[in-house]
Coordinates of N, CA and C in Angstrom, one line a residue:
M1 N 24.0 -2.3 -4.8 CA 24.0 -1.1 -4.1 C 23.7 -1.1 -2.8
T2 N 24.7 -0.4 -1.8 CA 24.7 -0.2 -0.3 C 24.3 0.7 0.1
I3 N 23.8 0.7 1.1 CA 23.3 2.1 1.9 C 24.8 2.5 2.7
L4 N 25.0 3.6 2.2 CA 26.0 4.3 2.9 C 25.9 5.1 4.2
W5 N 24.4 5.5 4.3 CA 24.4 7.0 5.6 C 22.9 7.0 5.4
H6 N 22.3 7.2 6.2 CA 20.5 7.7 6.0 C 20.6 8.8 7.7
T7 N 19.7 9.5 7.4 CA 19.2 10.2 8.5 C 18.3 9.7 9.0
R8 N 18.1 10.4 10.2 CA 17.2 9.3 11.3 C 15.6 9.9 10.9
R9 N 15.3 11.1 10.1 CA 13.7 10.9 10.0 C 13.6 10.1 8.3
V10 N 14.7 9.6 7.7 CA 14.4 8.6 6.4 C 13.4 9.7 5.4
D11 N 14.1 11.3 5.5 CA 13.9 12.0 4.5 C 14.5 11.6 3.0
F12 N 15.7 11.2 3.3 CA 16.2 10.8 2.0 C 17.6 10.0 2.4
I13 N 17.8 9.0 1.4 CA 19.1 7.8 1.5 C 20.2 8.4 0.4
M14 N 21.3 7.9 1.3 CA 22.5 8.5 0.2 C 22.8 7.0 -0.1
V15 N 23.1 6.4 -1.7 CA 23.5 5.2 -1.8 C 24.6 5.4 -2.6
F16 N 25.3 4.7 -2.6 CA 26.5 4.9 -3.5 C 26.7 3.2 -4.4
R17 N 27.4 3.2 -5.6 CA 27.4 2.1 -6.3 C 29.2 2.3 -6.7
E18 N 29.5 0.7 -7.0 CA 30.5 0.5 -7.1 C 30.8 -0.5 -7.5
S19 N 32.1 -1.1 -8.4 CA 32.0 -2.1 -9.2 C 32.3 -3.6 -8.7
R20 N 32.7 -3.5 -7.4 CA 32.3 -4.9 -6.8 C 31.4 -4.4 -5.6
A21 N 30.8 -5.4 -4.9 CA 29.8 -5.1 -3.7 C 31.0 -5.2 -2.6
Q22 N 30.4 -4.4 -1.9 CA 31.0 -4.3 -0.3 C 30.5 -5.0 0.6
R23 N 30.5 -5.4 1.4 CA 29.9 -6.6 2.2 C 29.6 -5.4 3.8
L24 N 28.3 -6.0 4.2 CA 27.9 -5.3 5.4 C 28.2 -6.2 6.6
V25 N 28.8 -6.0 7.6 CA 28.8 -6.7 8.9 C 27.7 -6.4 9.7
G26 N 26.2 -6.7 10.0 CA 25.3 -5.9 10.9 C 24.4 -5.0 9.9
S27 N 24.9 -3.7 10.6 CA 24.5 -2.4 10.2 C 25.7 -1.6 10.1
R28 N 27.3 -2.0 11.0 CA 27.8 -1.0 9.8 C 28.8 -2.0 8.8
P29 N 29.3 -1.0 7.9 CA 29.8 -1.3 6.6 C 31.3 -1.7 7.5
S30 N 32.0 -2.8 6.3 CA 33.1 -3.3 6.7 C 34.3 -2.3 6.1
P31 N 35.4 -2.2 6.6 CA 36.5 -1.2 6.2 C 36.3 -1.3 4.3
P32 N 36.7 0.2 4.1 CA 36.4 0.0 2.3 C 37.6 -0.9 2.0
I33 N 37.4 -1.2 0.6 CA 38.2 -1.9 0.1 C 38.9 -1.4 -1.1
D34 N 40.0 -1.5 -1.5 CA 40.5 -1.1 -2.8 C 40.1 -2.0 -3.8
C35 N 39.3 -1.8 -4.8 CA 38.9 -2.6 -5.7 C 39.4 -3.4 -6.7
A36 N 41.2 -1.9 -7.0 CA 41.9 -3.0 -7.7 C 42.4 -4.1 -7.3
A37 N 43.0 -4.2 -6.3 CA 43.8 -5.2 -5.2 C 42.9 -6.0 -4.5
D38 N 41.9 -5.9 -4.3 CA 41.0 -6.7 -3.3 C 41.4 -6.7 -2.2
R39 N 42.0 -5.5 -1.3 CA 42.6 -5.6 -0.3 C 42.1 -4.7 0.7
P40 N 42.2 -4.4 1.9 CA 41.8 -3.5 2.7 C 42.6 -2.3 2.3
V41 N 41.6 -0.7 2.6 CA 42.4 0.2 2.6 C 42.8 0.4 4.0
K42 N 44.0 1.2 4.1 CA 44.4 1.7 5.4 C 44.1 2.9 5.7
N43 N 44.0 3.4 7.0 CA 43.6 5.1 7.4 C 44.3 5.9 6.4
D44 N 45.8 5.8 6.5 CA 46.5 6.8 5.7 C 46.6 7.0 4.2
E45 N 46.2 6.1 3.8 CA 45.5 5.7 2.5 C 45.0 6.4 2.0
P46 N 44.7 7.2 1.0 CA 43.3 7.8 0.3 C 42.9 6.3 -0.4
M47 N 41.7 7.0 0.0 CA 40.4 5.9 -0.5 C 40.3 6.1 -2.5
P48 N 39.8 5.0 -2.9 CA 39.8 4.8 -4.5 C 38.8 5.3 -5.3
P49 N 38.4 5.8 -6.0 CA 37.3 6.4 -6.4 C 36.7 5.8 -6.7
I50 N 34.9 6.0 -6.0 CA 34.0 5.6 -6.4 C 32.8 6.3 -7.1
D51 N 31.8 5.9 -8.1 CA 30.8 6.1 -8.4 C 29.6 6.8 -7.3
V52 N 29.4 7.6 -6.9 CA 28.2 7.9 -6.0 C 27.1 8.5 -6.6
T53 N 26.0 8.2 -6.2 CA 24.9 8.6 -6.8 C 23.4 8.8 -5.3
I54 N 23.1 10.0 -5.3 CA 22.4 10.2 -4.3 C 21.2 10.2 -4.8
M55 N 20.0 9.6 -4.0 CA 18.9 9.5 -4.5 C 17.8 9.9 -3.1
V56 N 17.0 10.9 -3.6 CA 15.9 11.2 -2.6 C 14.6 10.6 -2.6
L57 N 14.4 9.7 -1.8 CA 13.2 9.3 -1.9 C 12.2 9.6 -0.7
P58 N 10.7 9.4 -1.2 CA 10.1 10.3 -0.2 C 9.5 9.6 0.4
V59 N 9.4 10.3 2.3 CA 8.8 9.9 3.1 C 7.9 8.8 2.7
R60 N 7.8 7.5 3.3 CA 6.6 6.3 3.1 C 5.4 6.4 4.6
L61 N 4.3 6.4 4.2 CA 3.1 6.2 5.2 C 2.9 4.6 5.5
A62 N 2.1 4.5 6.6 CA 1.9 3.0 6.8 C 1.0 2.5 5.6
D63 N 0.2 3.1 5.1 CA -0.8 2.8 4.2 C -0.3 3.2 2.8
D64 N 1.2 3.4 2.5 CA 1.4 3.8 0.9 C 1.5 2.4 -0.2
D65 N 1.6 1.0 0.5 CA 1.5 0.0 0.1 C 0.2 -0.2 -0.7
R66 N -1.1 0.3 0.0 CA -2.1 0.7 -1.1 C -2.1 1.4 -1.9
K67 N -1.7 2.1 -1.8 CA -2.0 3.2 -3.1 C -1.1 2.6 -4.4
R68 N 0.1 2.2 -3.7 CA 0.7 1.3 -4.9 C 0.3 0.3 -5.4
K69 N -0.7 -0.4 -4.9 CA -1.5 -1.2 -5.7 C -2.7 -1.0 -6.4
G70 N -3.1 0.5 -6.3 CA -4.1 0.8 -7.0 C -5.3 1.0 -6.0
E71 N -5.1 0.2 -4.7 CA -6.5 0.0 -4.1 C -6.9 1.7 -3.4
G72 N -6.4 2.9 -3.1 CA -6.2 3.7 -2.5 C -6.4 4.9 -3.8
G73 N -6.6 6.1 -3.4 CA -6.9 7.1 -4.1 C -5.5 8.2 -4.4
P74 N -5.2 9.0 -4.6 CA -4.3 9.9 -5.6 C -3.1 10.5 -4.3
G75 N -3.9 9.6 -2.8 CA -2.6 10.4 -2.2 C -3.5 10.9 -0.7
T76 N -4.5 11.9 -1.0 CA -5.5 12.3 -0.4 C -6.8 11.9 0.0
A77 N -7.3 11.8 1.2 CA -8.6 11.6 1.5 C -9.4 12.7 2.3
V78 N -10.6 12.1 2.2 CA -11.7 13.4 3.1 C -12.6 12.6 3.6
I79 N -12.5 12.5 4.9 CA -13.2 11.4 5.8 C -14.4 12.3 6.7
T80 N -15.8 12.0 6.0 CA -16.9 12.8 6.3 C -17.4 11.5 7.3
K81 N -18.5 12.4 8.3 CA -19.2 12.0 9.2 C -20.8 11.7 8.8
T82 N -21.1 11.2 8.5 CA -22.8 11.3 8.2 C -23.5 11.2 9.3
R83 N -24.6 12.4 9.7 CA -25.2 12.3 10.7 C -26.7 11.3 10.1
P84 N -27.5 10.6 10.6 CA -28.7 10.1 10.2 C -29.8 11.3 10.3
Q85 N -30.5 11.4 9.4 CA -31.5 12.8 9.5 C -32.6 12.1 10.3
T86 N -32.8 12.5 11.2 CA -34.1 12.3 11.9 C -35.5 13.4 11.2
K87 N -36.5 12.9 10.8 CA -37.5 13.0 10.3 C -38.4 13.8 11.4
R88 N -38.9 14.6 11.6 CA -39.9 15.3 12.6 C -41.4 14.4 12.6
P89 N -41.8 14.3 13.4 CA -43.3 13.2 13.9 C -44.3 14.1 12.7
N90 N -45.1 13.4 12.3 CA -46.5 14.1 12.1 C -47.1 14.3 13.1
L91 N -48.1 15.8 12.8 CA -48.6 16.2 14.1 C -50.2 16.1 14.0
Y92 N -51.0 15.9 14.7 CA -52.3 15.6 14.7 C -53.4 16.4 15.4
R93 N -54.4 17.2 15.1 CA -54.9 18.0 15.8 C -56.1 16.9 16.8
V94 N -56.4 17.2 17.7 CA -57.7 16.7 18.4 C -58.6 17.8 18.5
L95 N -59.9 16.9 18.1 CA -61.1 17.8 17.9 C -62.1 17.4 18.7
L96 N -63.0 18.3 19.2 CA -64.2 17.7 19.9 C -65.2 17.9 18.9
L97 N -66.5 17.6 19.0 CA -67.6 18.0 18.0 C -68.4 18.1 19.1
N98 N -69.2 18.7 18.5 CA -70.4 19.5 19.1 C -71.8 18.4 19.3
D99 N -72.2 18.5 20.4 CA -74.2 17.8 20.3 C -74.6 18.2 21.0
D100 N -76.2 17.9 21.1 CA -77.0 18.8 21.9 C -77.3 18.2 23.2
Y101 N -76.7 16.9 23.3 CA -76.8 16.4 24.7 C -76.1 17.0 25.9
T102 N -74.6 16.8 25.9 CA -73.6 16.7 26.4 C -73.7 18.1 27.2
P103 N -73.4 18.3 28.6 CA -73.6 19.9 29.2 C -72.5 20.5 28.8
M104 N -72.6 22.1 28.8 CA -71.2 22.3 28.6 C -70.3 22.5 29.8
E105 N -70.8 22.5 31.3 CA -70.1 21.9 32.0 C -68.9 21.1 31.9
F106 N -69.5 20.2 31.3 CA -68.8 18.9 31.1 C -67.7 18.9 30.3
V107 N -67.9 19.7 29.0 CA -67.1 19.9 28.5 C -65.8 20.3 28.6
V108 N -66.1 21.7 29.5 CA -65.2 22.4 30.5 C -64.3 21.6 30.9
H109 N -64.9 20.8 32.1 CA -64.4 19.8 32.6 C -63.4 18.7 32.0
V110 N -63.4 18.2 31.0 CA -63.2 17.3 30.0 C -61.7 18.1 29.4
L111 N -61.6 19.3 28.9 CA -60.5 20.3 28.8 C -59.8 20.4 29.6
E112 N -60.2 20.6 30.8 CA -59.4 20.9 31.7 C -58.6 19.7 32.4
Q113 N -59.3 18.8 32.4 CA -58.7 17.7 32.9 C -57.6 17.0 31.8
F114 N -58.2 16.7 30.8 CA -57.1 15.8 29.6 C -56.3 16.4 28.9
F115 N -56.7 18.1 29.0 CA -55.9 18.8 27.6 C -55.4 19.9 28.6
N116 N -55.2 19.7 29.6 CA -54.2 20.6 31.1 C -54.8 22.5 30.5
K117 N -56.1 22.6 30.3 CA -56.4 23.7 30.1 C -57.1 24.8 30.9
D118 N -56.5 26.1 31.4 CA -57.0 26.8 32.7 C -58.8 26.7 32.0
H119 N -59.3 27.3 33.3 CA -60.8 27.4 33.1 C -61.1 28.6 32.1
E120 N -60.6 29.6 31.7 CA -61.1 30.4 30.9 C -61.0 29.9 29.3
T121 N -59.3 29.3 29.0 CA -59.3 28.9 27.9 C -60.0 28.0 27.5
A122 N -60.4 27.0 28.6 CA -61.4 25.6 28.2 C -63.2 26.1 28.2
H123 N -63.3 27.3 28.5 CA -64.6 27.8 28.5 C -64.8 28.1 27.1
R124 N -63.4 29.6 26.4 CA -63.6 30.0 25.2 C -63.6 28.3 23.9
I125 N -62.9 27.5 24.2 CA -62.9 26.2 23.3 C -64.1 25.7 23.3
M126 N -64.9 25.5 24.5 CA -66.0 24.8 24.6 C -67.1 25.7 24.1
M127 N -66.9 27.2 24.0 CA -67.9 28.3 23.2 C -67.6 28.0 21.8
H128 N -67.0 27.7 21.5 CA -66.1 27.5 19.7 C -66.7 26.3 19.3
V129 N -66.8 25.2 20.2 CA -67.4 24.0 19.5 C -68.8 24.4 19.5
H130 N -69.3 24.8 20.6 CA -70.8 25.4 20.8 C -71.1 25.8 19.4
Q131 N -70.5 26.9 19.1 CA -71.2 27.9 17.8 C -70.7 27.1 16.4
H132 N -69.3 26.9 16.5 CA -69.2 26.3 15.0 C -69.3 24.8 15.0
G133 N -70.0 23.9 15.9 CA -69.6 22.4 15.9 C -68.5 21.9 15.9
I134 N -67.7 22.0 16.2 CA -65.9 21.9 16.1 C -65.1 22.7 16.4
G135 N -64.1 22.2 17.5 CA -63.0 23.0 18.3 C -62.0 22.1 18.3
E136 N -60.8 23.1 18.6 CA -59.3 22.3 18.2 C -58.9 22.0 19.9
C137 N -58.8 21.3 20.5 CA -58.1 20.8 21.9 C -56.9 20.9 21.5
G138 N -56.2 20.5 20.9 CA -54.7 20.6 21.0 C -54.1 19.8 20.0
I139 N -52.6 20.0 19.5 CA -51.8 19.3 18.3 C -50.5 18.8 19.3
F140 N -50.8 17.1 18.7 CA -50.0 16.2 19.3 C -49.7 15.0 18.6
T141 N -48.5 14.4 18.8 CA -48.2 13.4 17.6 C -49.1 12.4 17.6
Y142 N -49.3 11.2 17.0 CA -50.1 10.3 16.7 C -50.4 9.2 17.8
E143 N -49.5 9.3 18.4 CA -49.6 8.1 19.9 C -50.2 9.0 20.9
V144 N -49.7 10.3 21.3 CA -50.1 11.1 22.1 C -51.9 11.5 22.1
A145 N -52.0 11.9 20.6 CA -53.5 12.0 20.0 C -54.6 11.0 20.2
E146 N -54.0 9.7 19.7 CA -54.9 8.9 20.0 C -55.2 8.2 21.4
T147 N -54.2 8.9 22.2 CA -54.4 8.3 23.8 C -55.4 9.1 24.2
K148 N -55.2 10.3 23.8 CA -56.2 11.7 24.3 C -57.4 11.2 23.9
V149 N -57.6 10.8 22.5 CA -59.2 11.1 22.2 C -59.4 9.9 22.7
T150 N -59.0 8.7 22.9 CA -59.3 7.2 23.9 C -60.1 7.9 25.5
Q151 N -58.9 8.6 26.2 CA -59.1 8.8 27.2 C -60.5 9.7 27.4
V152 N -60.7 10.5 26.5 CA -62.2 11.5 26.5 C -63.2 10.4 26.2
M153 N -63.3 10.1 25.1 CA -64.6 9.1 24.9 C -64.6 8.3 26.0
D154 N -63.5 7.8 26.4 CA -64.2 6.4 27.8 C -64.7 7.3 28.8
F155 N -63.9 8.6 28.9 CA -64.6 9.0 30.2 C -66.2 9.6 29.8
A156 N -66.5 9.9 28.7 CA -67.7 10.3 28.5 C -68.5 9.5 28.5
R157 N -68.4 8.0 27.9 CA -69.1 7.1 28.1 C -69.3 6.3 29.3
K158 N -68.4 6.8 30.0 CA -68.6 6.2 31.6 C -69.9 7.1 32.6
H159 N -69.5 8.5 32.0 CA -70.6 9.5 32.7 C -71.7 9.8 31.5
Q160 N -72.2 8.8 30.9 CA -73.0 8.6 29.5 C -73.3 9.7 29.2
H161 N -72.4 10.4 28.4 CA -72.2 11.4 27.6 C -72.0 11.2 26.0
P162 N -72.8 11.6 25.2 CA -72.2 11.4 23.8 C -71.6 11.9 23.2
L163 N -70.0 12.9 23.9 CA -69.2 13.8 23.4 C -69.0 12.7 22.6
Q164 N -68.1 13.4 21.2 CA -67.2 13.0 20.2 C -66.3 13.6 20.2
C165 N -65.1 13.0 20.1 CA -63.7 13.4 20.0 C -63.2 12.7 19.0
I166 N -62.1 13.3 18.1 CA -61.5 12.8 17.1 C -60.3 13.5 16.9
M167 N -59.5 12.6 15.9 CA -58.2 13.4 15.6 C -57.9 13.4 14.0
E168 N -57.3 14.5 13.5 CA -57.0 14.4 11.9 C -55.8 15.0 12.1
K169 N -55.0 14.2 11.2 CA -53.9 15.3 10.6 C -53.6 16.5 10.2
K170 N -52.7 17.0 10.7 CA -52.4 18.5 10.5 C -52.0 19.0 9.6

C-alpha cells in the first residue's frame, strides 16, 4: 500500500493498491509507472488502470495507544475533583458552679473579664448560678474552653475564692 494523498487535518487518507509497489522518493511519489511495461508513463499518455481503495481512518488522540492495549476505558472519561470533607469541631459548654463563699461581684468580674460579657449579662448569669447552682458562661471549641476553665480557676485561686468552673461536651 502507498499513501497517495492525505488531508492536513488527517480526517481520512486515500490509499491505493496496485500489482507492483510504487517507489517513493522522500514524501513525493515517483512518476507513474506502466505496470505492464515497467517504464515511466509520459504526461500525454493515459495512465494504466489501477485498483483504488479509499479508507476512512478515525482521528487518533495522543492516548489512543493505551486504549487499544486495554488500559483505558471505552473512550470517555469523567474527571472528578474530590474535596476533603472538613468536620466541624466538637463544642463544649463552660459552666460556673455555685458555692457559698465566692462573692457575687467577683463572679460578675470573672464573667466580664474572661467571657467578654457586659455588666447586665454577667449579672444575669451570676444570678442564674446563684439560684440554680450552675450557669453557662459560653460555648467554645475544646482548646478554647479548656483555656477559659484554666484561666478562671487560676484567677479564683489567686484571689483565694473556691469558685469552680467546668466544661462539658454539648
